[in-house]
Amino acid sequence: MLWQRQYHLRQQLLAYLYKIEPALLSKQAHLWTNLGYWQHAEQSYPEAAQQLALNMGQTLQLGAQDRVLDVGCGYGASLKLWHEDFQVQHLAALEMQMVCCQSLQKQNLPYLTDIFQQSIFDDKPSAHHQLYDVVLSIDATYHYAVAEYLNSIQRWLAPQARVGFHLLIKLENHPHISAQLKAKLKWANIKDDQILTRQQLIELMTLKGYRNIQIEDQSKAVLSGFAAFVRHKQWSIL
């Protein structure tokens, strides 16, 4: 079932800002659009992108019995991964971009029960009463204040649910952000005052009732890996 929301102007602009075409990242047939987890220099983009998602699925211990909400799932590569590699049978997609939701509809995935064309910050549709055992987001949550994100997903969570997401964090011994980096973050619609240290994140999540919090630093494999990929990629404009 497709659930649609009327977007405000800001949401339309954000959907446009986050729009990435898979073909720009690799000529291989794929639907991935994240930064990837780069294990070696010879790795292809689709392999690295899939590995970033695999890491999260393994950390969250996804299983066939889980009801999973994938926030910002794009064109649905991660949805197929959850089903094929983790045997998840009940999946829902929440995505702002209309073109992605239309693509998901056309794919007609039998294990995809709902498609929500909206922001995670929009109200949950009043007619939808399903709660989810896992709410996850691949390479997207750092665009928002984590406190606001956690408040927004609360309405979707079943008791004892697990959550997974990617964030930028500040180093404890170097918490100040340079003017140059602030300017780069602004281009990605990331407010520097929303970025927490590891300890601040743990304290925030603990205060909100989360337990068994695991934080893994993937900076080198993700950020440095993607930067190397961009430097060496042969770009062309069609």
mmCIF file of C-alpha atoms in Angstrom:
data_model
loop_
_atom_site.group_PDB
_atom_site.id
_atom_site.type_symbol
_atom_site.label_atom_id
_atom_site.label_comp_id
_atom_site.label_asym_id
_atom_site.label_seq_id
_atom_site.Cartn_x
_atom_site.Cartn_y
_atom_site.Cartn_z
ATOM 1 C CA MET A 1 0.000 0.000 0.000
ATOM 2 C CA LEU A 2 1.272 3.470 -0.899
ATOM 3 C CA TRP A 3 0.758 6.172 1.727
ATOM 4 C CA GLN A 4 1.363 9.694 0.383
ATOM 5 C CA ARG A 5 1.778 13.061 2.067
ATOM 6 C CA GLN A 6 1.462 16.550 0.636
ATOM 7 C CA TYR A 7 4.910 18.082 0.985
ATOM 8 C CA HIS A 8 5.659 21.546 2.219
ATOM 9 C CA LEU A 9 8.165 23.535 0.161
ATOM 10 C CA ARG A 10 11.051 22.688 2.496
ATOM 11 C CA GLN A 11 10.375 18.962 2.162
ATOM 12 C CA GLN A 12 10.271 19.269 -1.626
ATOM 13 C CA LEU A 13 13.626 21.041 -1.582
ATOM 14 C CA LEU A 14 15.150 18.395 0.693
ATOM 15 C CA ALA A 15 13.874 15.585 -1.532
ATOM 16 C CA TYR A 16 15.539 17.309 -4.488
ATOM 17 C CA LEU A 17 18.759 17.858 -2.530
ATOM 18 C CA TYR A 18 19.058 14.184 -1.566
ATOM 19 C CA LYS A 19 18.222 12.903 -5.058
ATOM 20 C CA ILE A 20 21.043 10.714 -6.374
ATOM 21 C CA GLU A 21 20.865 8.564 -9.478
ATOM 22 C CA PRO A 22 22.560 5.151 -9.144
ATOM 23 C CA ALA A 23 23.914 5.438 -12.700
ATOM 24 C CA LEU A 24 26.067 8.412 -11.627
ATOM 25 C CA LEU A 25 27.936 6.185 -9.167
ATOM 26 C CA SER A 26 28.493 3.114 -11.324
ATOM 27 C CA LYS A 27 27.645 1.803 -14.780
ATOM 28 C CA GLN A 28 26.864 -1.570 -13.224
ATOM 29 C CA ALA A 29 23.180 -2.423 -12.838
ATOM 30 C CA HIS A 30 22.354 -1.520 -9.221
ATOM 31 C CA LEU A 31 20.026 0.597 -7.080
ATOM 32 C CA TRP A 32 22.449 1.716 -4.344
ATOM 33 C CA THR A 33 23.041 5.386 -3.442
ATOM 34 C CA ASN A 34 24.955 5.380 -0.111
ATOM 35 C CA LEU A 35 28.628 6.246 0.525
ATOM 36 C CA GLY A 36 29.697 2.619 0.806
ATOM 37 C CA TYR A 37 31.967 0.688 3.158
ATOM 38 C CA TRP A 38 35.279 0.347 1.299
ATOM 39 C CA GLN A 39 37.360 -2.663 2.326
ATOM 40 C CA HIS A 40 39.958 -2.527 -0.478
ATOM 41 C CA ALA A 41 40.863 -0.344 -3.468
ATOM 42 C CA GLU A 42 39.618 -2.837 -6.087
ATOM 43 C CA GLN A 43 36.110 -2.922 -4.650
ATOM 44 C CA SER A 44 33.310 -1.752 -6.957
ATOM 45 C CA TYR A 45 30.827 0.865 -5.839
ATOM 46 C CA PRO A 46 27.831 -1.549 -5.641
ATOM 47 C CA GLU A 47 29.930 -3.965 -3.535
ATOM 48 C CA ALA A 48 30.942 -1.193 -1.114
ATOM 49 C CA ALA A 49 27.393 0.173 -0.891
ATOM 50 C CA GLN A 50 25.998 -3.280 -0.165
ATOM 51 C CA GLN A 51 28.667 -3.875 2.493
ATOM 52 C CA LEU A 52 27.620 -0.747 4.403
ATOM 53 C CA ALA A 53 24.076 -2.104 4.580
ATOM 54 C CA LEU A 54 25.248 -5.642 5.414
ATOM 55 C CA ASN A 55 27.182 -4.318 8.390
ATOM 56 C CA MET A 56 24.037 -2.753 9.809
ATOM 57 C CA GLY A 57 21.878 -5.787 9.161
ATOM 58 C CA GLN A 58 24.383 -7.999 10.962
ATOM 59 C CA THR A 59 24.718 -5.609 13.899
ATOM 60 C CA LEU A 60 20.938 -5.453 14.311
ATOM 61 C CA GLN A 61 20.701 -9.238 13.898
ATOM 62 C CA LEU A 62 17.864 -9.019 11.421
ATOM 63 C CA GLY A 63 15.799 -12.157 11.105
ATOM 64 C CA ALA A 64 12.797 -13.623 9.319
ATOM 65 C CA GLN A 65 10.463 -12.777 12.208
ATOM 66 C CA ASP A 66 11.275 -9.047 12.212
ATOM 67 C CA ARG A 67 8.935 -6.350 10.949
ATOM 68 C CA VAL A 68 11.324 -3.786 9.447
ATOM 69 C CA LEU A 69 10.826 -0.122 8.501
ATOM 70 C CA ASP A 70 13.587 1.162 6.191
ATOM 71 C CA VAL A 71 13.783 4.971 6.447
ATOM 72 C CA GLY A 72 15.186 6.740 3.387
ATOM 73 C CA CYS A 73 15.477 3.515 1.428
ATOM 74 C CA GLY A 74 15.906 5.212 -1.961
ATOM 75 C CA TYR A 75 15.291 2.875 -4.895
ATOM 76 C CA GLY A 76 15.096 -0.195 -2.668
ATOM 77 C CA ALA A 77 18.447 -1.984 -2.921
ATOM 78 C CA SER A 78 18.527 -2.367 0.860
ATOM 79 C CA LEU A 79 14.998 -3.813 0.895
ATOM 80 C CA LYS A 80 16.110 -6.631 -1.393
ATOM 81 C CA LEU A 81 19.151 -7.210 0.805
ATOM 82 C CA TRP A 82 17.085 -7.539 3.990
ATOM 83 C CA HIS A 83 14.872 -10.098 2.288
ATOM 84 C CA GLU A 84 17.509 -12.124 0.435
ATOM 85 C CA ASP A 85 20.325 -12.153 3.008
ATOM 86 C CA PHE A 86 18.348 -11.957 6.266
ATOM 87 C CA GLN A 87 15.073 -13.618 5.166
ATOM 88 C CA VAL A 88 12.977 -10.673 6.391
ATOM 89 C CA GLN A 89 9.388 -11.267 5.249
ATOM 90 C CA HIS A 90 7.675 -8.065 6.413
ATOM 91 C CA LEU A 91 9.208 -4.830 5.082
ATOM 92 C CA ALA A 92 7.974 -1.257 4.818
ATOM 93 C CA ALA A 93 9.662 1.641 3.031
ATOM 94 C CA LEU A 94 9.603 5.286 4.085
ATOM 95 C CA GLU A 95 11.025 7.610 1.428
ATOM 96 C CA MET A 96 10.612 11.323 0.624
ATOM 97 C CA GLN A 97 11.390 11.124 -3.096
ATOM 98 C CA MET A 98 8.413 10.491 -5.347
ATOM 99 C CA VAL A 99 10.584 8.975 -8.094
ATOM 100 C CA CYS A 100 11.914 6.375 -5.654
ATOM 101 C CA CYS A 101 8.437 5.476 -4.400
ATOM 102 C CA GLN A 102 7.226 5.113 -7.980
ATOM 103 C CA SER A 103 10.179 2.829 -8.691
ATOM 104 C CA LEU A 104 9.334 0.693 -5.648
ATOM 105 C CA GLN A 105 5.744 0.355 -6.822
ATOM 106 C CA LYS A 106 6.864 -0.778 -10.264
ATOM 107 C CA GLN A 107 9.193 -3.391 -8.753
ATOM 108 C CA ASN A 108 6.146 -4.979 -7.089
ATOM 109 C CA LEU A 109 8.175 -6.681 -4.357
ATOM 110 C CA PRO A 110 5.928 -9.275 -2.653
ATOM 111 C CA TYR A 111 7.576 -8.797 0.743
ATOM 112 C CA LEU A 112 7.135 -4.988 0.683
ATOM 113 C CA THR A 113 3.843 -4.388 2.471
ATOM 114 C CA ASP A 114 3.788 -0.571 2.657
ATOM 115 C CA ILE A 115 5.435 2.409 0.960
ATOM 116 C CA PHE A 116 5.262 5.727 2.827
ATOM 117 C CA GLN A 117 6.018 8.711 0.605
ATOM 118 C CA GLN A 118 6.812 11.170 3.381
ATOM 119 C CA SER A 119 9.441 12.437 5.773
ATOM 120 C CA ILE A 120 10.086 10.565 9.014
ATOM 121 C CA PHE A 121 9.151 13.851 10.716
ATOM 122 C CA ASP A 122 5.632 13.778 9.275
ATOM 123 C CA ASP A 123 2.910 12.246 11.409
ATOM 124 C CA LYS A 124 2.357 8.545 10.978
ATOM 125 C CA PRO A 125 -0.788 7.943 8.863
ATOM 126 C CA SER A 126 -3.711 7.650 11.291
ATOM 127 C CA ALA A 127 -5.081 4.579 9.492
ATOM 128 C CA HIS A 128 -1.785 2.689 9.824
ATOM 129 C CA HIS A 129 -1.459 0.864 13.136
ATOM 130 C CA GLN A 130 1.528 -1.386 12.414
ATOM 131 C CA LEU A 131 4.545 -1.124 14.742
ATOM 132 C CA TYR A 132 8.014 -2.303 13.761
ATOM 133 C CA ASP A 133 10.601 -4.477 15.483
ATOM 134 C CA VAL A 134 13.421 -2.716 13.628
ATOM 135 C CA VAL A 135 13.615 0.848 12.296
ATOM 136 C CA LEU A 136 16.814 1.510 10.388
ATOM 137 C CA SER A 137 18.284 4.108 8.063
ATOM 138 C CA ILE A 138 21.333 3.679 5.840
ATOM 139 C CA ASP A 139 23.545 6.745 5.431
ATOM 140 C CA ALA A 140 20.875 9.433 5.909
ATOM 141 C CA THR A 141 20.209 10.321 9.552
ATOM 142 C CA TYR A 142 23.152 12.736 9.920
ATOM 143 C CA HIS A 143 21.168 15.363 7.989
ATOM 144 C CA TYR A 144 19.017 15.854 11.100
ATOM 145 C CA ALA A 145 19.336 16.469 14.816
ATOM 146 C CA VAL A 146 19.490 12.998 16.352
ATOM 147 C CA ALA A 147 17.190 13.968 19.226
ATOM 148 C CA GLU A 148 14.475 14.986 16.766
ATOM 149 C CA TYR A 149 15.003 11.823 14.737
ATOM 150 C CA LEU A 150 14.660 9.585 17.790
ATOM 151 C CA ASN A 151 11.479 11.415 18.807
ATOM 152 C CA SER A 152 10.019 10.939 15.321
ATOM 153 C CA ILE A 153 10.676 7.210 15.014
ATOM 154 C CA GLN A 154 9.167 6.535 18.442
ATOM 155 C CA ARG A 155 5.655 6.414 16.982
ATOM 156 C CA TRP A 156 6.732 3.556 14.682
ATOM 157 C CA LEU A 157 8.477 1.350 17.258
ATOM 158 C CA ALA A 158 7.148 -1.857 18.778
ATOM 159 C CA PRO A 159 8.110 -2.694 22.385
ATOM 160 C CA GLN A 160 11.750 -3.855 22.628
ATOM 161 C CA ALA A 161 12.437 -2.593 19.088
ATOM 162 C CA ARG A 162 15.952 -2.109 17.713
ATOM 163 C CA VAL A 163 17.114 0.939 15.780
ATOM 164 C CA GLY A 164 20.109 1.509 13.527
ATOM 165 C CA PHE A 165 21.382 4.617 11.763
ATOM 166 C CA HIS A 166 24.528 6.426 10.619
ATOM 167 C CA LEU A 167 25.669 9.685 12.216
ATOM 168 C CA LEU A 168 28.552 12.106 12.171
ATOM 169 C CA ILE A 169 30.073 12.533 15.642
ATOM 170 C CA LYS A 170 32.704 14.856 17.083
ATOM 171 C CA LEU A 171 35.948 13.555 18.529
ATOM 172 C CA GLU A 172 35.993 13.857 22.317
ATOM 173 C CA ASN A 173 39.463 15.428 22.264
ATOM 174 C CA HIS A 174 38.716 17.690 19.274
ATOM 175 C CA PRO A 175 35.083 18.844 19.568
ATOM 176 C CA HIS A 176 35.465 22.133 17.619
ATOM 177 C CA ILE A 177 34.556 22.258 13.924
ATOM 178 C CA SER A 178 36.597 24.446 11.588
ATOM 179 C CA ALA A 179 34.984 27.160 9.464
ATOM 180 C CA GLN A 180 35.964 25.259 6.315
ATOM 181 C CA LEU A 181 34.251 22.084 7.488
ATOM 182 C CA LYS A 182 31.188 24.034 8.620
ATOM 183 C CA ALA A 183 30.833 25.395 5.092
ATOM 184 C CA LYS A 184 31.011 21.878 3.612
ATOM 185 C CA LEU A 185 28.452 20.583 6.099
ATOM 186 C CA LYS A 186 26.109 23.427 5.180
ATOM 187 C CA TRP A 187 26.132 22.291 1.546
ATOM 188 C CA ALA A 188 24.896 18.890 2.724
ATOM 189 C CA ASN A 189 22.176 20.524 4.858
ATOM 190 C CA ILE A 190 23.947 19.446 8.056
ATOM 191 C CA LYS A 191 23.982 21.887 10.957
ATOM 192 C CA ASP A 192 27.271 21.654 12.831
ATOM 193 C CA ASP A 193 25.642 22.405 16.193
ATOM 194 C CA GLN A 194 23.591 19.196 15.823
ATOM 195 C CA ILE A 195 26.684 16.967 15.772
ATOM 196 C CA LEU A 196 27.342 15.288 19.135
ATOM 197 C CA THR A 197 30.321 13.562 20.693
ATOM 198 C CA ARG A 198 30.157 9.823 21.321
ATOM 199 C CA GLN A 199 29.494 10.389 25.021
ATOM 200 C CA GLN A 200 26.746 12.934 24.332
ATOM 201 C CA LEU A 201 25.073 10.468 21.962
ATOM 202 C CA ILE A 202 25.195 7.669 24.537
ATOM 203 C CA GLU A 203 23.763 9.957 27.220
ATOM 204 C CA LEU A 204 20.970 11.130 24.911
ATOM 205 C CA MET A 205 19.961 7.617 23.855
ATOM 206 C CA THR A 206 20.130 6.346 27.423
ATOM 207 C CA LEU A 207 17.882 9.194 28.551
ATOM 208 C CA LYS A 208 15.372 8.171 25.870
ATOM 209 C CA GLY A 209 15.319 4.599 27.164
ATOM 210 C CA TYR A 210 17.709 2.851 24.777
ATOM 211 C CA ARG A 211 19.889 0.019 26.052
ATOM 212 C CA ASN A 212 22.733 -2.080 24.627
ATOM 213 C CA ILE A 213 23.962 0.907 22.609
ATOM 214 C CA GLN A 214 26.684 0.009 20.108
ATOM 215 C CA ILE A 215 28.697 2.697 18.303
ATOM 216 C CA GLU A 216 31.184 1.707 15.595
ATOM 217 C CA ASP A 217 33.587 4.217 14.046
ATOM 218 C CA GLN A 218 33.445 3.612 10.281
ATOM 219 C CA SER A 219 35.134 6.870 9.263
ATOM 220 C CA LYS A 220 38.081 5.358 7.394
ATOM 221 C CA ALA A 221 36.150 2.674 5.536
ATOM 222 C CA VAL A 222 33.261 5.012 4.636
ATOM 223 C CA LEU A 223 34.478 8.605 4.349
ATOM 224 C CA SER A 224 38.074 7.981 3.293
ATOM 225 C CA GLY A 225 36.981 5.100 1.088
ATOM 226 C CA PHE A 226 34.352 7.127 -0.753
ATOM 227 C CA ALA A 227 36.760 10.081 -1.106
ATOM 228 C CA ALA A 228 39.312 7.767 -2.755
ATOM 229 C CA PHE A 229 36.599 6.368 -5.039
ATOM 230 C CA VAL A 230 35.593 9.882 -6.147
ATOM 231 C CA ARG A 231 39.216 10.913 -6.749
ATOM 232 C CA HIS A 232 39.932 7.968 -9.033
ATOM 233 C CA LYS A 233 36.558 7.607 -10.774
ATOM 234 C CA GLN A 234 36.400 8.500 -14.451
ATOM 235 C CA TRP A 235 33.510 10.962 -14.600
ATOM 236 C CA SER A 236 31.557 11.826 -17.716
ATOM 237 C CA ILE A 237 28.649 14.170 -18.415
ATOM 238 C CA LEU A 238 25.950 12.804 -20.718
#
